[in-house]
PDB file of C-alpha atoms in Angstrom:
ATOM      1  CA  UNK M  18     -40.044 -15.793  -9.765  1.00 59.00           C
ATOM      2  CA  UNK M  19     -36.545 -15.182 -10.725  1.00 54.00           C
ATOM      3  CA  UNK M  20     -34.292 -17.924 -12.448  1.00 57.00           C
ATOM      4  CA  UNK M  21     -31.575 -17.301  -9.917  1.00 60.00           C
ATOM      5  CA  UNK M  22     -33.974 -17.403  -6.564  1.00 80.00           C
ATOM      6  CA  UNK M  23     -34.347 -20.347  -4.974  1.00 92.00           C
ATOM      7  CA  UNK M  24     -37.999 -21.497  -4.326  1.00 97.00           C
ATOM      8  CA  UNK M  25     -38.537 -21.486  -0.206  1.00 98.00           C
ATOM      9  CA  UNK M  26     -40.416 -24.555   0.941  1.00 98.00           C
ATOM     10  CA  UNK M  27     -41.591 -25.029   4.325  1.00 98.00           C
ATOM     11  CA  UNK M  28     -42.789 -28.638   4.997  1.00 97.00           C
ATOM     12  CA  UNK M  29     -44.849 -28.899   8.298  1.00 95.00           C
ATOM     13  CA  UNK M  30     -46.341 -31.946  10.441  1.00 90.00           C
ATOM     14  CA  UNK M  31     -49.389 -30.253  12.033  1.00 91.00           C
ATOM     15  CA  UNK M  32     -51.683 -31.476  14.579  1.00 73.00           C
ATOM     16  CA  UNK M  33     -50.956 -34.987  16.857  1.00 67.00           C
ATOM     17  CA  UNK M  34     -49.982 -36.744  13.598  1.00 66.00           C
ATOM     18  CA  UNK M  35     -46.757 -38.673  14.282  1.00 65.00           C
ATOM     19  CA  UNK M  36     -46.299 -39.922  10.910  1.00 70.00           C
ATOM     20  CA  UNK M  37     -43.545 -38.015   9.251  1.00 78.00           C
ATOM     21  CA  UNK M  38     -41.653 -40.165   6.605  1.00 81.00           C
ATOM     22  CA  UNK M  39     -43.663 -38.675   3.832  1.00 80.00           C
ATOM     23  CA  UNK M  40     -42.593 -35.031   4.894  1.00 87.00           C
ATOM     24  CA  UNK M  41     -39.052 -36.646   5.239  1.00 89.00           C
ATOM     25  CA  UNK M  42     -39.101 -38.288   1.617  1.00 90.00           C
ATOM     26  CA  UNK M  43     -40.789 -35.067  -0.058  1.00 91.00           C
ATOM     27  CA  UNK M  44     -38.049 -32.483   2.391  1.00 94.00           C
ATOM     28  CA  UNK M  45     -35.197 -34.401   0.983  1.00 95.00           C
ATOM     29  CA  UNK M  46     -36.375 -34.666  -2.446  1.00 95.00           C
ATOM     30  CA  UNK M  47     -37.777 -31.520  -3.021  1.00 97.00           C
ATOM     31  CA  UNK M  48     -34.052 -29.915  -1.604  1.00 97.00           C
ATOM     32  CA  UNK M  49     -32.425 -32.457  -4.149  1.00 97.00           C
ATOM     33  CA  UNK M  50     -34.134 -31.043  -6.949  1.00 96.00           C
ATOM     34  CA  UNK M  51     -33.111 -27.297  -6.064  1.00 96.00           C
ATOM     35  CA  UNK M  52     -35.603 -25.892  -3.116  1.00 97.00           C
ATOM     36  CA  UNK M  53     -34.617 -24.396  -0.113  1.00 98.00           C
ATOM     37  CA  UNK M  54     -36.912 -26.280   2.230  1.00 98.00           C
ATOM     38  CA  UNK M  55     -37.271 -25.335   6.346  1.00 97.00           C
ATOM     39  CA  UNK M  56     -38.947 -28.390   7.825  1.00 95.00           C
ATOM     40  CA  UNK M  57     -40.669 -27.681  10.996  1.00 92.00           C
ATOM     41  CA  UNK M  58     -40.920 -30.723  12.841  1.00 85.00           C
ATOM     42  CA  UNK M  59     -43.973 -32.640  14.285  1.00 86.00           C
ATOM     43  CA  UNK M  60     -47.258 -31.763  16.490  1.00 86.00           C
ATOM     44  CA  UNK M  61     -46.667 -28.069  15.327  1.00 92.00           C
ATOM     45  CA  UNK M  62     -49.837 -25.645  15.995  1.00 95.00           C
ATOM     46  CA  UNK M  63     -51.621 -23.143  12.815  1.00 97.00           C
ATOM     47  CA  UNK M  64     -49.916 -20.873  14.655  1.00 97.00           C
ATOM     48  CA  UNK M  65     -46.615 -22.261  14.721  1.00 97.00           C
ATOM     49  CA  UNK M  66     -46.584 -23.345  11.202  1.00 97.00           C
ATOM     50  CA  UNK M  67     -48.181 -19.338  10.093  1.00 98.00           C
ATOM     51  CA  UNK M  68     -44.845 -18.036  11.967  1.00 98.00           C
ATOM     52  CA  UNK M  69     -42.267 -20.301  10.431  1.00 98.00           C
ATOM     53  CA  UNK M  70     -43.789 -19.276   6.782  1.00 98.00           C
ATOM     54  CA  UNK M  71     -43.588 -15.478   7.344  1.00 98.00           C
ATOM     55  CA  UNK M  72     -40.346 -15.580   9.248  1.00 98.00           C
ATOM     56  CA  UNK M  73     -38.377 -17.722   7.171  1.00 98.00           C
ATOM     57  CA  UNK M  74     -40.294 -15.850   3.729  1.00 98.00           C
ATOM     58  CA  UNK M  75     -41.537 -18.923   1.979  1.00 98.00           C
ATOM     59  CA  UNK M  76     -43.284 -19.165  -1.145  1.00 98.00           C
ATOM     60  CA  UNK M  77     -44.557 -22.575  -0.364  1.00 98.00           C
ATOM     61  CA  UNK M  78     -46.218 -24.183   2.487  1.00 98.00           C
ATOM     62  CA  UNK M  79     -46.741 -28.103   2.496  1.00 97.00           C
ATOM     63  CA  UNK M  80     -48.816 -29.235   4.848  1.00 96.00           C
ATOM     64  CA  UNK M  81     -48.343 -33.536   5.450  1.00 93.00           C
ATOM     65  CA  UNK M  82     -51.360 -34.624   7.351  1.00 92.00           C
ATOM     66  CA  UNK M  83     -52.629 -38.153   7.789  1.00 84.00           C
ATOM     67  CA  UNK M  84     -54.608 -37.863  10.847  1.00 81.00           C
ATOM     68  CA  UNK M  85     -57.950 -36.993   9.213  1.00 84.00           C
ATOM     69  CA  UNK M  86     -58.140 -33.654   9.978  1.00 88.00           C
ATOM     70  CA  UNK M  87     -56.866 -32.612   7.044  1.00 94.00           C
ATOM     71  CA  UNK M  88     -59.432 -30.340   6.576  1.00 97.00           C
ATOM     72  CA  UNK M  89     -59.423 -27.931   9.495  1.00 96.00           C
ATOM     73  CA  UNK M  90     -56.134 -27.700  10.160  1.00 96.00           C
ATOM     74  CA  UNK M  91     -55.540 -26.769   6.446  1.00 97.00           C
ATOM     75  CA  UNK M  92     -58.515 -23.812   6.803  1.00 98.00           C
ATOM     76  CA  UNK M  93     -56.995 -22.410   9.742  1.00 97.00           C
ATOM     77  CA  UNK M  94     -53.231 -22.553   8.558  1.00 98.00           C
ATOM     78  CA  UNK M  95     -54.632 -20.847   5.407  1.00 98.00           C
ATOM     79  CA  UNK M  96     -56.662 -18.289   7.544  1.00 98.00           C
ATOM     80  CA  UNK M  97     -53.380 -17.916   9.789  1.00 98.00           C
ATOM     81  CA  UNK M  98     -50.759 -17.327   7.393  1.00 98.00           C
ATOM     82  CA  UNK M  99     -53.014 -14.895   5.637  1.00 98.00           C
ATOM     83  CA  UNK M 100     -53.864 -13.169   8.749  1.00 98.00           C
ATOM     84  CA  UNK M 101     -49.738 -12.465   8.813  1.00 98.00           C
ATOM     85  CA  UNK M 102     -49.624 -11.289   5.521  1.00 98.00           C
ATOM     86  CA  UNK M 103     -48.943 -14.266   3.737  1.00 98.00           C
ATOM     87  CA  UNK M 104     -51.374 -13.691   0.660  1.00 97.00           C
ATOM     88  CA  UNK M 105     -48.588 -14.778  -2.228  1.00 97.00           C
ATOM     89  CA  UNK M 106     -47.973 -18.448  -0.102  1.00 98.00           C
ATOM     90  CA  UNK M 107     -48.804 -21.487  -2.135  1.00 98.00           C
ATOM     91  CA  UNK M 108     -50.411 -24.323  -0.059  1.00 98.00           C
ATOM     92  CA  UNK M 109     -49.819 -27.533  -0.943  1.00 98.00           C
ATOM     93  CA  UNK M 110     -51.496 -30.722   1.070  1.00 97.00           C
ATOM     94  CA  UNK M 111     -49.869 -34.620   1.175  1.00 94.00           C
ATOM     95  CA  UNK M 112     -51.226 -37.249   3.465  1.00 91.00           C
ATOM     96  CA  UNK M 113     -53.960 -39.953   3.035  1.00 89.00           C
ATOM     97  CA  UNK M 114     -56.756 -36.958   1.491  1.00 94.00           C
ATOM     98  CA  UNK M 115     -60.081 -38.955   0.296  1.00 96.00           C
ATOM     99  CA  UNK M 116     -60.712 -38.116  -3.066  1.00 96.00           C
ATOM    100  CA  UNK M 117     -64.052 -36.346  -1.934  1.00 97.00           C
ATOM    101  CA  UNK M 118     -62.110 -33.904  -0.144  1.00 97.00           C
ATOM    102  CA  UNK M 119     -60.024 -32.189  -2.584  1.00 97.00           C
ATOM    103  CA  UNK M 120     -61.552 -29.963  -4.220  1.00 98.00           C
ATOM    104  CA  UNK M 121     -63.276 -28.387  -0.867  1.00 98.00           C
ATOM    105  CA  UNK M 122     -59.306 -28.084  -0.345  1.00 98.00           C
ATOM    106  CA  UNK M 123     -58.945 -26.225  -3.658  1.00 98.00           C
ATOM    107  CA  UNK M 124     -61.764 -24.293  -2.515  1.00 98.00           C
ATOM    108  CA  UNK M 125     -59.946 -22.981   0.248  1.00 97.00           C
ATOM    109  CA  UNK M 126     -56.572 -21.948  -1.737  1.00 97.00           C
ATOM    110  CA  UNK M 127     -54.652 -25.204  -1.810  1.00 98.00           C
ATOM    111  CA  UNK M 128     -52.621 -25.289  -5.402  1.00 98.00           C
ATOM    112  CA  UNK M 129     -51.818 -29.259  -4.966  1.00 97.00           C
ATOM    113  CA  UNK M 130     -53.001 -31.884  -3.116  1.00 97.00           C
ATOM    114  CA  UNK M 131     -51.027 -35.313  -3.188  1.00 96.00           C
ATOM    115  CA  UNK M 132     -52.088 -38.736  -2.738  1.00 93.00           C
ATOM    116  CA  UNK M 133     -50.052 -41.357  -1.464  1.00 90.00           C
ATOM    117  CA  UNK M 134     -48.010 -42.628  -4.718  1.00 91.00           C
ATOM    118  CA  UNK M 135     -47.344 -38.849  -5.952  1.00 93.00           C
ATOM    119  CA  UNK M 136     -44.520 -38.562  -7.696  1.00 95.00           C
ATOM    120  CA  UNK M 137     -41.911 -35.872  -6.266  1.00 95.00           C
ATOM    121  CA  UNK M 138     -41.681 -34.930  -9.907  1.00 96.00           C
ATOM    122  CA  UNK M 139     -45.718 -34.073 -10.071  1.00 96.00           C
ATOM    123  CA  UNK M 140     -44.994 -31.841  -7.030  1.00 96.00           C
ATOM    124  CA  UNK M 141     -41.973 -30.039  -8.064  1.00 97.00           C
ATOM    125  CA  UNK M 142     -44.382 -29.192 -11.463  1.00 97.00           C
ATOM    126  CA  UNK M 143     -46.940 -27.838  -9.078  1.00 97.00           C
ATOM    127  CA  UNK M 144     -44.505 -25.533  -7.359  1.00 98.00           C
ATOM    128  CA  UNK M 145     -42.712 -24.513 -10.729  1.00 96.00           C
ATOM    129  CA  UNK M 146     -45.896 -23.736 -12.755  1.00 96.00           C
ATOM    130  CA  UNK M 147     -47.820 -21.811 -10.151  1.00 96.00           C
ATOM    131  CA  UNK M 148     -44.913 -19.656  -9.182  1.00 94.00           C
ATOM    132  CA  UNK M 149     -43.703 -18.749 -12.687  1.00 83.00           C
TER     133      UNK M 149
END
């Protein structure tokens, strides 16, 4: 990705989770440090979310979800966005993720998956070294 090119983040609240200071912390911090960042709002649908990310051309979707079903709802925003033509979108997934579940996220395509106590620095790393 080019120097002068800002790197398009769209942070999204999926599912009934009402929980969104995370998303709020990372938003802000991640458009402090130089992203353009589109934040969607809670209780948004795959769907939804897969629309927002190919109209407003992101190269990131992050994906806060502390409701548990942090897997399925990360499969099928995956298998939406994809289904739109969103095969160069890095996934990234924040929320209360037990440790047994990441790597079937990685399995699925998801670059990063943060913890609670990740460091905005460890994701803006994340975004910078998979997209240059």
């Amino acid at each position: 990705m080019s120097e002068d090119k800002k790197i398009r983040v769209l942070v999204a609240k999926p599912g009934l989770d009402q929980h969104e200071r995370g998303a709020w912390v990372f938003a802000y911090g991640l458009r402090d440090k130089g992203f353009e960042v589109i934040y969607t709002g809670l209780r948004q649908t795959p769907e939804e979310i897969a629309n927002a990310a190919i109209q407003e051309d992101v190269n990131v979707v992050g994906l806060s979800i502390l409701s548990g079903t942090h897997l399925k709802i990360t499969r099928r925003v995956i298998e939406e966005v994809r289904e739109r033509g969103g095969d160069d979108i890095l996934f990234l997934v924040g929320g209360a993720i037990p440790e047994e579940d990441i790597p079937k996220l990685e399995e699925m395509g998801v670059a990063g998956v943060f913890t609670p106590g990740s460091s905005l620095d460890h994701v803006t790393q994340c975004i910078r070294s998979r997209l240059n």
